[in-house]
Amino acid sequence: QKEVEQNSGPLSVPEGAIASLNCTYSDRGSQSFFWYRQYSGKSPELIMFIYSNGDKEDGRFTAQLNKASQYVSLLIRDSQPSDSATYLCAVNSGGSNYKLTFGKGTLLTVNP
Amino acid sequence: NAGVTQTPKFQVLKTGQSMTLQCAQDMNHNSMYWYRQDPGMGLRLIYYSASEGTTDKGEVPNGYNVSRLNKREFSLRLESAAPSQTSVYFCASSVTSGGARDTQYFGPGTRLTVL
C-alpha cells in the first residue's frame, strides 16, 4: 500500500512569515510530486510540481524534494491570509501506474 | 474554456436510489478520474479511464460503475445509494496516460448526501 503522510495541522503562522508544509511517501520508486491547494468548499488546484531532487521556486512558493529521505516540502514565503487553505501533497509512482496518491492534507491558517 | 465541469453540484438521495454524476472536460485530455473526498480521509480514487474506451478500478470502486462515453465525458453511477456514499465527488482529467508528470485538473465537485 503506497502511502503519503502529511501533518494534518492546523499549522498557524502570522502574516508575512514563512509557512513550511511537509510530506513523506512510502514508495521509493515515486517519480513526481505535486502540491495542490484546496480552499474550504472548493476543488483542489495545482500550485506546483517537482520531479528532481533539490528546490524549485515559483513566486512565493518553493518545493523541495529529497528522494533519498523520501520527503517533499512546500515553503510559502511572505504568507498572506489568502494562503489559508488545506494543502494536499500528491505522489505519482510512474511506470504503468500513473495514478496519484494523495495525502490527507495540512490545514494552514495565516493570521493577519 | 470551461476546463472540467460536473453536474449536479448538490444532490440528496434516499438509501437505495440510483443516480449518475456527470463530468465533461474541454481540454482534449485523454485520461479522466473520479475521486471521493471524506473528512479525515483525503482524496481516494474510485475509477479512472486512461483513454477513451477503457476504464479501471481505483482504490474504492465498490458500489460504483463508470462509463467513458466519449473523449470528453466520464460518468459515475451509483446503482443503489448507501449512507456510506455520502461524500464530495471530484472528477479530474489529465493530458495523457502513463505519464508520471501528468498534472490532474479538477472539476468543482458534487456534494452528495444519502439519507
mmCIF file with all atom_site columns, C-alpha atoms in Angstrom:
data_model
loop_
_atom_site.group_PDB
_atom_site.id
_atom_site.type_symbol
_atom_site.label_atom_id
_atom_site.label_alt_id
_atom_site.label_comp_id
_atom_site.label_asym_id
_atom_site.label_entity_id
_atom_site.label_seq_id
_atom_site.pdbx_PDB_ins_code
_atom_site.Cartn_x
_atom_site.Cartn_y
_atom_site.Cartn_z
_atom_site.occupancy
_atom_site.B_iso_or_equiv
_atom_site.pdbx_formal_charge
_atom_site.auth_seq_id
_atom_site.auth_comp_id
_atom_site.auth_asym_id
_atom_site.auth_atom_id
_atom_site.pdbx_PDB_model_num
ATOM 1   C CA . GLN A 1 1   ? 0.000   0.000  0.000   1.00 0.00 ? 1   GLN A CA 1
ATOM 2   C CA . LYS A 1 2   ? 1.567   3.235  -1.148  1.00 0.00 ? 2   LYS A CA 1
ATOM 3   C CA . GLU A 1 3   ? 1.223   5.907  1.488   1.00 0.00 ? 3   GLU A CA 1
ATOM 4   C CA . VAL A 1 4   ? 1.601   9.643  1.564   1.00 0.00 ? 4   VAL A CA 1
ATOM 5   C CA . GLU A 1 5   ? 1.734   11.216 5.005   1.00 0.00 ? 5   GLU A CA 1
ATOM 6   C CA . GLN A 1 6   ? 1.133   14.819 5.961   1.00 0.00 ? 6   GLN A CA 1
ATOM 7   C CA . ASN A 1 7   ? 0.736   16.540 9.301   1.00 0.00 ? 7   ASN A CA 1
ATOM 8   C CA . SER A 1 8   ? -2.972  17.367 9.465   1.00 0.00 ? 8   SER A CA 1
ATOM 9   C CA . GLY A 1 9   ? -2.325  20.618 11.329  1.00 0.00 ? 9   GLY A CA 1
ATOM 10  C CA . PRO A 1 10  ? -3.693  23.121 11.753  1.00 0.00 ? 10  PRO A CA 1
ATOM 11  C CA . LEU A 1 11  ? -0.498  24.998 11.082  1.00 0.00 ? 11  LEU A CA 1
ATOM 12  C CA . SER A 1 12  ? -0.859  28.592 12.160  1.00 0.00 ? 12  SER A CA 1
ATOM 13  C CA . VAL A 1 13  ? 1.582   31.318 11.054  1.00 0.00 ? 13  VAL A CA 1
ATOM 14  C CA . PRO A 1 14  ? 1.483   35.111 11.247  1.00 0.00 ? 14  PRO A CA 1
ATOM 15  C CA . GLU A 1 15  ? 1.127   37.176 8.115   1.00 0.00 ? 15  GLU A CA 1
ATOM 16  C CA . GLY A 1 16  ? 4.490   37.727 6.437   1.00 0.00 ? 16  GLY A CA 1
ATOM 17  C CA . ALA A 1 17  ? 6.092   34.625 7.929   1.00 0.00 ? 17  ALA A CA 1
ATOM 18  C CA . ILE A 1 18  ? 7.331   31.524 6.113   1.00 0.00 ? 18  ILE A CA 1
ATOM 19  C CA . ALA A 1 19  ? 4.967   28.547 6.200   1.00 0.00 ? 19  ALA A CA 1
ATOM 20  C CA . SER A 1 20  ? 6.593   25.131 5.892   1.00 0.00 ? 20  SER A CA 1
ATOM 21  C CA . LEU A 1 21  ? 4.499   22.140 4.862   1.00 0.00 ? 21  LEU A CA 1
ATOM 22  C CA . ASN A 1 22  ? 5.928   18.643 4.840   1.00 0.00 ? 22  ASN A CA 1
ATOM 23  C CA . CYS A 1 23  ? 5.060   15.363 3.172   1.00 0.00 ? 23  CYS A CA 1
ATOM 24  C CA . THR A 1 24  ? 6.626   11.897 3.314   1.00 0.00 ? 24  THR A CA 1
ATOM 25  C CA . TYR A 1 25  ? 5.932   8.990  0.997   1.00 0.00 ? 25  TYR A CA 1
ATOM 26  C CA . SER A 1 26  ? 6.496   5.268  1.214   1.00 0.00 ? 26  SER A CA 1
ATOM 27  C CA . ASP A 1 27  ? 7.155   4.241  -2.401  1.00 0.00 ? 27  ASP A CA 1
ATOM 28  C CA . ARG A 1 28  ? 10.831  4.638  -3.221  1.00 0.00 ? 28  ARG A CA 1
ATOM 29  C CA . GLY A 1 29  ? 10.007  4.381  -6.926  1.00 0.00 ? 29  GLY A CA 1
ATOM 30  C CA . SER A 1 30  ? 7.911   7.548  -6.873  1.00 0.00 ? 30  SER A CA 1
ATOM 31  C CA . GLN A 1 31  ? 8.808   9.878  -9.690  1.00 0.00 ? 31  GLN A CA 1
ATOM 32  C CA . SER A 1 32  ? 6.757   13.034 -9.494  1.00 0.00 ? 32  SER A CA 1
ATOM 33  C CA . PHE A 1 33  ? 5.308   15.111 -6.722  1.00 0.00 ? 33  PHE A CA 1
ATOM 34  C CA . PHE A 1 34  ? 2.532   17.653 -6.736  1.00 0.00 ? 34  PHE A CA 1
ATOM 35  C CA . TRP A 1 35  ? 1.248   20.269 -4.333  1.00 0.00 ? 35  TRP A CA 1
ATOM 36  C CA . TYR A 1 36  ? -2.404  21.245 -4.539  1.00 0.00 ? 36  TYR A CA 1
ATOM 37  C CA . ARG A 1 37  ? -4.206  23.960 -2.600  1.00 0.00 ? 37  ARG A CA 1
ATOM 38  C CA . GLN A 1 38  ? -7.826  23.471 -1.600  1.00 0.00 ? 38  GLN A CA 1
ATOM 39  C CA . TYR A 1 39  ? -9.935  26.258 -0.158  1.00 0.00 ? 39  TYR A CA 1
ATOM 40  C CA . SER A 1 40  ? -12.848 25.228 2.034   1.00 0.00 ? 40  SER A CA 1
ATOM 41  C CA . GLY A 1 41  ? -15.724 24.014 -0.105  1.00 0.00 ? 41  GLY A CA 1
ATOM 42  C CA . LYS A 1 42  ? -13.706 24.223 -3.316  1.00 0.00 ? 42  LYS A CA 1
ATOM 43  C CA . SER A 1 43  ? -11.815 21.800 -5.523  1.00 0.00 ? 43  SER A CA 1
ATOM 44  C CA . PRO A 1 44  ? -8.045  21.197 -5.438  1.00 0.00 ? 44  PRO A CA 1
ATOM 45  C CA . GLU A 1 45  ? -5.978  23.474 -7.628  1.00 0.00 ? 45  GLU A CA 1
ATOM 46  C CA . LEU A 1 46  ? -2.374  22.809 -8.629  1.00 0.00 ? 46  LEU A CA 1
ATOM 47  C CA . ILE A 1 47  ? 0.281   25.036 -7.070  1.00 0.00 ? 47  ILE A CA 1
ATOM 48  C CA . MET A 1 48  ? 3.363   23.345 -8.430  1.00 0.00 ? 48  MET A CA 1
ATOM 49  C CA . PHE A 1 49  ? 5.082   20.065 -9.196  1.00 0.00 ? 49  PHE A CA 1
ATOM 50  C CA . ILE A 1 50  ? 8.627   18.800 -8.782  1.00 0.00 ? 50  ILE A CA 1
ATOM 51  C CA . TYR A 1 51  ? 10.446  15.817 -10.293 1.00 0.00 ? 51  TYR A CA 1
ATOM 52  C CA . SER A 1 52  ? 14.115  16.281 -9.441  1.00 0.00 ? 52  SER A CA 1
ATOM 53  C CA . ASN A 1 53  ? 15.951  16.434 -6.156  1.00 0.00 ? 53  ASN A CA 1
ATOM 54  C CA . GLY A 1 54  ? 16.525  19.933 -4.884  1.00 0.00 ? 54  GLY A CA 1
ATOM 55  C CA . ASP A 1 55  ? 14.492  23.108 -4.886  1.00 0.00 ? 55  ASP A CA 1
ATOM 56  C CA . LYS A 1 56  ? 12.035  24.523 -7.368  1.00 0.00 ? 56  LYS A CA 1
ATOM 57  C CA . GLU A 1 57  ? 10.803  28.078 -6.966  1.00 0.00 ? 57  GLU A CA 1
ATOM 58  C CA . ASP A 1 58  ? 7.663   29.711 -8.339  1.00 0.00 ? 58  ASP A CA 1
ATOM 59  C CA . GLY A 1 59  ? 6.965   33.148 -6.966  1.00 0.00 ? 59  GLY A CA 1
ATOM 60  C CA . ARG A 1 60  ? 6.409   32.900 -3.212  1.00 0.00 ? 60  ARG A CA 1
ATOM 61  C CA . PHE A 1 61  ? 6.331   29.120 -3.359  1.00 0.00 ? 61  PHE A CA 1
ATOM 62  C CA . THR A 1 62  ? 9.309   26.764 -3.176  1.00 0.00 ? 62  THR A CA 1
ATOM 63  C CA . ALA A 1 63  ? 9.026   22.996 -3.432  1.00 0.00 ? 63  ALA A CA 1
ATOM 64  C CA . GLN A 1 64  ? 11.855  20.892 -2.045  1.00 0.00 ? 64  GLN A CA 1
ATOM 65  C CA . LEU A 1 65  ? 12.414  17.232 -2.875  1.00 0.00 ? 65  LEU A CA 1
ATOM 66  C CA . ASN A 1 66  ? 14.723  14.736 -1.204  1.00 0.00 ? 66  ASN A CA 1
ATOM 67  C CA . LYS A 1 67  ? 14.238  11.309 -2.742  1.00 0.00 ? 67  LYS A CA 1
ATOM 68  C CA . ALA A 1 68  ? 16.822  9.629  -0.517  1.00 0.00 ? 68  ALA A CA 1
ATOM 69  C CA . SER A 1 69  ? 14.849  10.668 2.564   1.00 0.00 ? 69  SER A CA 1
ATOM 70  C CA . GLN A 1 70  ? 11.505  10.281 0.791   1.00 0.00 ? 70  GLN A CA 1
ATOM 71  C CA . TYR A 1 71  ? 10.137  13.658 1.662   1.00 0.00 ? 71  TYR A CA 1
ATOM 72  C CA . VAL A 1 72  ? 8.871   16.664 -0.196  1.00 0.00 ? 72  VAL A CA 1
ATOM 73  C CA . SER A 1 73  ? 8.095   20.035 1.286   1.00 0.00 ? 73  SER A CA 1
ATOM 74  C CA . LEU A 1 74  ? 6.431   23.287 0.306   1.00 0.00 ? 74  LEU A CA 1
ATOM 75  C CA . LEU A 1 75  ? 7.599   26.641 1.603   1.00 0.00 ? 75  LEU A CA 1
ATOM 76  C CA . ILE A 1 76  ? 5.387   29.683 1.332   1.00 0.00 ? 76  ILE A CA 1
ATOM 77  C CA . ARG A 1 77  ? 7.260   32.940 1.826   1.00 0.00 ? 77  ARG A CA 1
ATOM 78  C CA . ASP A 1 78  ? 5.592   36.163 2.935   1.00 0.00 ? 78  ASP A CA 1
ATOM 79  C CA . SER A 1 79  ? 2.438   34.234 3.867   1.00 0.00 ? 79  SER A CA 1
ATOM 80  C CA . GLN A 1 80  ? -0.834  36.049 3.286   1.00 0.00 ? 80  GLN A CA 1
ATOM 81  C CA . PRO A 1 81  ? -4.277  35.472 4.817   1.00 0.00 ? 81  PRO A CA 1
ATOM 82  C CA . SER A 1 82  ? -5.363  34.399 1.322   1.00 0.00 ? 82  SER A CA 1
ATOM 83  C CA . ASP A 1 83  ? -2.962  31.454 1.623   1.00 0.00 ? 83  ASP A CA 1
ATOM 84  C CA . SER A 1 84  ? -5.169  29.995 4.358   1.00 0.00 ? 84  SER A CA 1
ATOM 85  C CA . ALA A 1 85  ? -6.301  26.669 2.913   1.00 0.00 ? 85  ALA A CA 1
ATOM 86  C CA . THR A 1 86  ? -5.645  22.947 3.022   1.00 0.00 ? 86  THR A CA 1
ATOM 87  C CA . TYR A 1 87  ? -2.523  21.876 1.144   1.00 0.00 ? 87  TYR A CA 1
ATOM 88  C CA . LEU A 1 88  ? -2.528  18.436 -0.441  1.00 0.00 ? 88  LEU A CA 1
ATOM 89  C CA . CYS A 1 89  ? 0.601   16.519 -1.343  1.00 0.00 ? 89  CYS A CA 1
ATOM 90  C CA . ALA A 1 90  ? 0.232   14.024 -4.206  1.00 0.00 ? 90  ALA A CA 1
ATOM 91  C CA . VAL A 1 91  ? 2.690   11.450 -5.487  1.00 0.00 ? 91  VAL A CA 1
ATOM 92  C CA . ASN A 1 92  ? 2.863   9.638  -8.818  1.00 0.00 ? 92  ASN A CA 1
ATOM 93  C CA . SER A 1 93  ? 4.884   6.449  -8.943  1.00 0.00 ? 93  SER A CA 1
ATOM 94  C CA . GLY A 1 94  ? 5.258   6.461  -12.690 1.00 0.00 ? 94  GLY A CA 1
ATOM 95  C CA . GLY A 1 95  ? 5.672   3.444  -14.941 1.00 0.00 ? 95  GLY A CA 1
ATOM 96  C CA . SER A 1 96  ? 2.366   1.843  -15.783 1.00 0.00 ? 96  SER A CA 1
ATOM 97  C CA . ASN A 1 97  ? 0.891   3.274  -12.623 1.00 0.00 ? 97  ASN A CA 1
ATOM 98  C CA . TYR A 1 98  ? 0.226   6.905  -13.339 1.00 0.00 ? 98  TYR A CA 1
ATOM 99  C CA . LYS A 1 99  ? -2.365  7.334  -10.646 1.00 0.00 ? 99  LYS A CA 1
ATOM 100 C CA . LEU A 1 100 ? -1.853  9.954  -7.977  1.00 0.00 ? 100 LEU A CA 1
ATOM 101 C CA . THR A 1 101 ? -1.805  9.016  -4.309  1.00 0.00 ? 101 THR A CA 1
ATOM 102 C CA . PHE A 1 102 ? -2.862  11.930 -2.121  1.00 0.00 ? 102 PHE A CA 1
ATOM 103 C CA . GLY A 1 103 ? -2.007  12.765 1.444   1.00 0.00 ? 103 GLY A CA 1
ATOM 104 C CA . LYS A 1 104 ? -4.828  13.829 3.738   1.00 0.00 ? 104 LYS A CA 1
ATOM 105 C CA . GLY A 1 105 ? -3.714  17.437 3.634   1.00 0.00 ? 105 GLY A CA 1
ATOM 106 C CA . THR A 1 106 ? -2.414  20.064 6.040   1.00 0.00 ? 106 THR A CA 1
ATOM 107 C CA . LEU A 1 107 ? -4.658  22.939 7.087   1.00 0.00 ? 107 LEU A CA 1
ATOM 108 C CA . LEU A 1 108 ? -2.767  26.231 7.040   1.00 0.00 ? 108 LEU A CA 1
ATOM 109 C CA . THR A 1 109 ? -4.069  29.347 8.757   1.00 0.00 ? 109 THR A CA 1
ATOM 110 C CA . VAL A 1 110 ? -2.326  32.673 8.186   1.00 0.00 ? 110 VAL A CA 1
ATOM 111 C CA . ASN A 1 111 ? -3.232  35.199 10.866  1.00 0.00 ? 111 ASN A CA 1
ATOM 112 C CA . PRO A 1 112 ? -3.351  38.929 9.977   1.00 0.00 ? 112 PRO A CA 1
ATOM 113 C CA . ASN B 2 1   ? -12.611 27.395 -21.880 1.00 0.00 ? 1   ASN B CA 1
ATOM 114 C CA . ALA B 2 2   ? -14.564 25.792 -19.028 1.00 0.00 ? 2   ALA B CA 1
ATOM 115 C CA . GLY B 2 3   ? -11.984 23.124 -18.074 1.00 0.00 ? 3   GLY B CA 1
ATOM 116 C CA . VAL B 2 4   ? -13.647 20.304 -16.118 1.00 0.00 ? 4   VAL B CA 1
ATOM 117 C CA . THR B 2 5   ? -17.353 20.632 -15.402 1.00 0.00 ? 5   THR B CA 1
ATOM 118 C CA . GLN B 2 6   ? -19.524 18.468 -13.153 1.00 0.00 ? 6   GLN B CA 1
ATOM 119 C CA . THR B 2 7   ? -23.261 18.147 -12.679 1.00 0.00 ? 7   THR B CA 1
ATOM 120 C CA . PRO B 2 8   ? -25.095 18.306 -10.394 1.00 0.00 ? 8   PRO B CA 1
ATOM 121 C CA . LYS B 2 9   ? -23.396 20.486 -7.778  1.00 0.00 ? 9   LYS B CA 1
ATOM 122 C CA . PHE B 2 10  ? -25.540 19.142 -4.941  1.00 0.00 ? 10  PHE B CA 1
ATOM 123 C CA . GLN B 2 11  ? -27.727 16.063 -4.593  1.00 0.00 ? 11  GLN B CA 1
ATOM 124 C CA . VAL B 2 12  ? -29.697 14.415 -1.813  1.00 0.00 ? 12  VAL B CA 1
ATOM 125 C CA . LEU B 2 13  ? -30.702 10.771 -2.254  1.00 0.00 ? 13  LEU B CA 1
ATOM 126 C CA . LYS B 2 14  ? -32.552 8.236  -0.184  1.00 0.00 ? 14  LYS B CA 1
ATOM 127 C CA . THR B 2 15  ? -30.945 4.891  0.532   1.00 0.00 ? 15  THR B CA 1
ATOM 128 C CA . GLY B 2 16  ? -31.431 2.565  -2.423  1.00 0.00 ? 16  GLY B CA 1
ATOM 129 C CA . GLN B 2 17  ? -31.947 5.276  -5.031  1.00 0.00 ? 17  GLN B CA 1
ATOM 130 C CA . SER B 2 18  ? -29.717 5.470  -8.069  1.00 0.00 ? 18  SER B CA 1
ATOM 131 C CA . MET B 2 19  ? -28.117 8.398  -9.800  1.00 0.00 ? 19  MET B CA 1
ATOM 132 C CA . THR B 2 20  ? -25.434 9.339  -12.294 1.00 0.00 ? 20  THR B CA 1
ATOM 133 C CA . LEU B 2 21  ? -22.831 12.037 -11.787 1.00 0.00 ? 21  LEU B CA 1
ATOM 134 C CA . GLN B 2 22  ? -21.748 13.694 -14.995 1.00 0.00 ? 22  GLN B CA 1
ATOM 135 C CA . CYS B 2 23  ? -18.298 15.020 -15.853 1.00 0.00 ? 23  CYS B CA 1
ATOM 136 C CA . ALA B 2 24  ? -17.032 16.679 -19.012 1.00 0.00 ? 24  ALA B CA 1
ATOM 137 C CA . GLN B 2 25  ? -13.741 18.278 -19.999 1.00 0.00 ? 25  GLN B CA 1
ATOM 138 C CA . ASP B 2 26  ? -12.937 20.517 -22.926 1.00 0.00 ? 26  ASP B CA 1
ATOM 139 C CA . MET B 2 27  ? -9.132  20.361 -22.742 1.00 0.00 ? 27  MET B CA 1
ATOM 140 C CA . ASN B 2 28  ? -8.786  17.395 -25.120 1.00 0.00 ? 28  ASN B CA 1
ATOM 141 C CA . HIS B 2 29  ? -7.365  15.305 -22.283 1.00 0.00 ? 29  HIS B CA 1
ATOM 142 C CA . ASN B 2 30  ? -7.041  11.567 -22.692 1.00 0.00 ? 30  ASN B CA 1
ATOM 143 C CA . SER B 2 31  ? -7.340  10.481 -19.061 1.00 0.00 ? 31  SER B CA 1
ATOM 144 C CA . MET B 2 32  ? -10.168 11.094 -16.623 1.00 0.00 ? 32  MET B CA 1
ATOM 145 C CA . TYR B 2 33  ? -10.657 10.191 -12.967 1.00 0.00 ? 33  TYR B CA 1
ATOM 146 C CA . TRP B 2 34  ? -13.311 10.027 -10.274 1.00 0.00 ? 34  TRP B CA 1
ATOM 147 C CA . TYR B 2 35  ? -12.380 10.674 -6.631  1.00 0.00 ? 35  TYR B CA 1
ATOM 148 C CA . ARG B 2 36  ? -14.298 10.921 -3.409  1.00 0.00 ? 36  ARG B CA 1
ATOM 149 C CA . GLN B 2 37  ? -13.234 13.117 -0.524  1.00 0.00 ? 37  GLN B CA 1
ATOM 150 C CA . ASP B 2 38  ? -14.312 12.447 3.028   1.00 0.00 ? 38  ASP B CA 1
ATOM 151 C CA . PRO B 2 39  ? -13.293 14.324 6.185   1.00 0.00 ? 39  PRO B CA 1
ATOM 152 C CA . GLY B 2 40  ? -10.032 12.919 7.524   1.00 0.00 ? 40  GLY B CA 1
ATOM 153 C CA . MET B 2 41  ? -9.657  10.527 4.583   1.00 0.00 ? 41  MET B CA 1
ATOM 154 C CA . GLY B 2 42  ? -8.244  12.694 1.854   1.00 0.00 ? 42  GLY B CA 1
ATOM 155 C CA . LEU B 2 43  ? -8.904  12.104 -1.822  1.00 0.00 ? 43  LEU B CA 1
ATOM 156 C CA . ARG B 2 44  ? -9.445  8.494  -2.817  1.00 0.00 ? 44  ARG B CA 1
ATOM 157 C CA . LEU B 2 45  ? -9.579  7.240  -6.387  1.00 0.00 ? 45  LEU B CA 1
ATOM 158 C CA . ILE B 2 46  ? -12.784 5.423  -7.318  1.00 0.00 ? 46  ILE B CA 1
ATOM 159 C CA . TYR B 2 47  ? -12.311 4.702  -11.021 1.00 0.00 ? 47  TYR B CA 1
ATOM 160 C CA . TYR B 2 48  ? -10.225 6.083  -13.827 1.00 0.00 ? 48  TYR B CA 1
ATOM 161 C CA . SER B 2 49  ? -10.146 5.991  -17.607 1.00 0.00 ? 49  SER B CA 1
ATOM 162 C CA . ALA B 2 50  ? -6.734  6.056  -19.217 1.00 0.00 ? 50  ALA B CA 1
ATOM 163 C CA . SER B 2 51  ? -8.191  6.719  -22.638 1.00 0.00 ? 51  SER B CA 1
ATOM 164 C CA . GLU B 2 52  ? -11.481 6.628  -24.482 1.00 0.00 ? 52  GLU B CA 1
ATOM 165 C CA . GLY B 2 53  ? -12.900 3.124  -24.332 1.00 0.00 ? 53  GLY B CA 1
ATOM 166 C CA . THR B 2 54  ? -11.016 1.974  -21.229 1.00 0.00 ? 54  THR B CA 1
ATOM 167 C CA . THR B 2 55  ? -11.868 2.087  -17.533 1.00 0.00 ? 55  THR B CA 1
ATOM 168 C CA . ASP B 2 56  ? -10.159 0.642  -14.471 1.00 0.00 ? 56  ASP B CA 1
ATOM 169 C CA . LYS B 2 57  ? -10.843 0.346  -10.775 1.00 0.00 ? 57  LYS B CA 1
ATOM 170 C CA . GLY B 2 58  ? -9.148  2.587  -8.298  1.00 0.00 ? 58  GLY B CA 1
ATOM 171 C CA . GLU B 2 59  ? -8.824  2.296  -4.547  1.00 0.00 ? 59  GLU B CA 1
ATOM 172 C CA . VAL B 2 60  ? -12.545 2.320  -3.593  1.00 0.00 ? 60  VAL B CA 1
ATOM 173 C CA . PRO B 2 61  ? -14.669 1.056  -6.544  1.00 0.00 ? 61  PRO B CA 1
ATOM 174 C CA . ASN B 2 62  ? -17.324 -0.949 -4.668  1.00 0.00 ? 62  ASN B CA 1
ATOM 175 C CA . GLY B 2 63  ? -20.831 0.393  -5.175  1.00 0.00 ? 63  GLY B CA 1
ATOM 176 C CA . TYR B 2 64  ? -19.935 2.424  -8.264  1.00 0.00 ? 64  TYR B CA 1
ATOM 177 C CA . ASN B 2 65  ? -19.859 1.991  -12.020 1.00 0.00 ? 65  ASN B CA 1
ATOM 178 C CA . VAL B 2 66  ? -18.433 4.270  -14.665 1.00 0.00 ? 66  VAL B CA 1
ATOM 179 C CA . SER B 2 67  ? -18.838 4.953  -18.360 1.00 0.00 ? 67  SER B CA 1
ATOM 180 C CA . ARG B 2 68  ? -16.399 6.747  -20.620 1.00 0.00 ? 68  ARG B CA 1
ATOM 181 C CA . LEU B 2 69  ? -18.987 7.981  -23.072 1.00 0.00 ? 69  LEU B CA 1
ATOM 182 C CA . ASN B 2 70  ? -16.501 9.659  -25.402 1.00 0.00 ? 70  ASN B CA 1
ATOM 183 C CA . LYS B 2 71  ? -13.222 11.512 -25.038 1.00 0.00 ? 71  LYS B CA 1
ATOM 184 C CA . ARG B 2 72  ? -14.893 14.435 -23.275 1.00 0.00 ? 72  ARG B CA 1
ATOM 185 C CA . GLU B 2 73  ? -17.290 12.716 -20.891 1.00 0.00 ? 73  GLU B CA 1
ATOM 186 C CA . PHE B 2 74  ? -16.878 10.333 -17.977 1.00 0.00 ? 74  PHE B CA 1
ATOM 187 C CA . SER B 2 75  ? -19.853 9.471  -15.793 1.00 0.00 ? 75  SER B CA 1
ATOM 188 C CA . LEU B 2 76  ? -20.085 7.833  -12.363 1.00 0.00 ? 76  LEU B CA 1
ATOM 189 C CA . ARG B 2 77  ? -23.164 5.823  -11.427 1.00 0.00 ? 77  ARG B CA 1
ATOM 190 C CA . LEU B 2 78  ? -24.423 4.799  -8.019  1.00 0.00 ? 78  LEU B CA 1
ATOM 191 C CA . GLU B 2 79  ? -26.831 1.913  -8.610  1.00 0.00 ? 79  GLU B CA 1
ATOM 192 C CA . SER B 2 80  ? -28.163 1.648  -5.056  1.00 0.00 ? 80  SER B CA 1
ATOM 193 C CA . ALA B 2 81  ? -27.004 4.509  -2.891  1.00 0.00 ? 81  ALA B CA 1
ATOM 194 C CA . ALA B 2 82  ? -25.936 3.878  0.702   1.00 0.00 ? 82  ALA B CA 1
ATOM 195 C CA . PRO B 2 83  ? -25.284 6.369  3.518   1.00 0.00 ? 83  PRO B CA 1
ATOM 196 C CA . SER B 2 84  ? -21.597 5.395  3.346   1.00 0.00 ? 84  SER B CA 1
ATOM 197 C CA . GLN B 2 85  ? -21.512 7.019  -0.090  1.00 0.00 ? 85  GLN B CA 1
ATOM 198 C CA . THR B 2 86  ? -22.230 10.435 1.367   1.00 0.00 ? 86  THR B CA 1
ATOM 199 C CA . SER B 2 87  ? -19.212 12.393 0.214   1.00 0.00 ? 87  SER B CA 1
ATOM 200 C CA . VAL B 2 88  ? -17.873 15.056 -2.098  1.00 0.00 ? 88  VAL B CA 1
ATOM 201 C CA . TYR B 2 89  ? -17.105 13.659 -5.535  1.00 0.00 ? 89  TYR B CA 1
ATOM 202 C CA . PHE B 2 90  ? -14.486 15.196 -7.787  1.00 0.00 ? 90  PHE B CA 1
ATOM 203 C CA . CYS B 2 91  ? -13.811 14.488 -11.411 1.00 0.00 ? 91  CYS B CA 1
ATOM 204 C CA . ALA B 2 92  ? -10.348 15.207 -12.817 1.00 0.00 ? 92  ALA B CA 1
ATOM 205 C CA . SER B 2 93  ? -8.572  14.941 -16.130 1.00 0.00 ? 93  SER B CA 1
ATOM 206 C CA . SER B 2 94  ? -5.008  14.860 -17.416 1.00 0.00 ? 94  SER B CA 1
ATOM 207 C CA . VAL B 2 95  ? -3.388  15.096 -20.807 1.00 0.00 ? 95  VAL B CA 1
ATOM 208 C CA . THR B 2 96  ? -2.019  11.584 -21.295 1.00 0.00 ? 96  THR B CA 1
ATOM 209 C CA . SER B 2 97  ? -1.956  8.260  -19.612 1.00 0.00 ? 97  SER B CA 1
ATOM 210 C CA . GLY B 2 98  ? 1.206   6.547  -18.473 1.00 0.00 ? 98  GLY B CA 1
ATOM 211 C CA . GLY B 2 99  ? 2.882   9.846  -17.826 1.00 0.00 ? 99  GLY B CA 1
ATOM 212 C CA . ALA B 2 100 ? 4.349   10.265 -14.378 1.00 0.00 ? 100 ALA B CA 1
ATOM 213 C CA . ARG B 2 101 ? 4.444   14.009 -14.932 1.00 0.00 ? 101 ARG B CA 1
ATOM 214 C CA . ASP B 2 102 ? 0.820   14.361 -15.899 1.00 0.00 ? 102 ASP B CA 1
ATOM 215 C CA . THR B 2 103 ? -0.938  17.073 -13.968 1.00 0.00 ? 103 THR B CA 1
ATOM 216 C CA . GLN B 2 104 ? -4.523  16.397 -12.994 1.00 0.00 ? 104 GLN B CA 1
ATOM 217 C CA . TYR B 2 105 ? -7.064  19.205 -13.187 1.00 0.00 ? 105 TYR B CA 1
ATOM 218 C CA . PHE B 2 106 ? -10.158 19.018 -11.029 1.00 0.00 ? 106 PHE B CA 1
ATOM 219 C CA . GLY B 2 107 ? -13.780 19.903 -11.534 1.00 0.00 ? 107 GLY B CA 1
ATOM 220 C CA . PRO B 2 108 ? -15.807 21.864 -8.943  1.00 0.00 ? 108 PRO B CA 1
ATOM 221 C CA . GLY B 2 109 ? -17.210 18.772 -7.232  1.00 0.00 ? 109 GLY B CA 1
ATOM 222 C CA . THR B 2 110 ? -20.602 17.249 -6.435  1.00 0.00 ? 110 THR B CA 1
ATOM 223 C CA . ARG B 2 111 ? -21.772 17.198 -2.839  1.00 0.00 ? 111 ARG B CA 1
ATOM 224 C CA . LEU B 2 112 ? -23.851 14.072 -2.319  1.00 0.00 ? 112 LEU B CA 1
ATOM 225 C CA . THR B 2 113 ? -25.860 13.214 0.767   1.00 0.00 ? 113 THR B CA 1
ATOM 226 C CA . VAL B 2 114 ? -27.513 9.813  1.122   1.00 0.00 ? 114 VAL B CA 1
ATOM 227 C CA . LEU B 2 115 ? -30.189 9.623  3.806   1.00 0.00 ? 115 LEU B CA 1
#
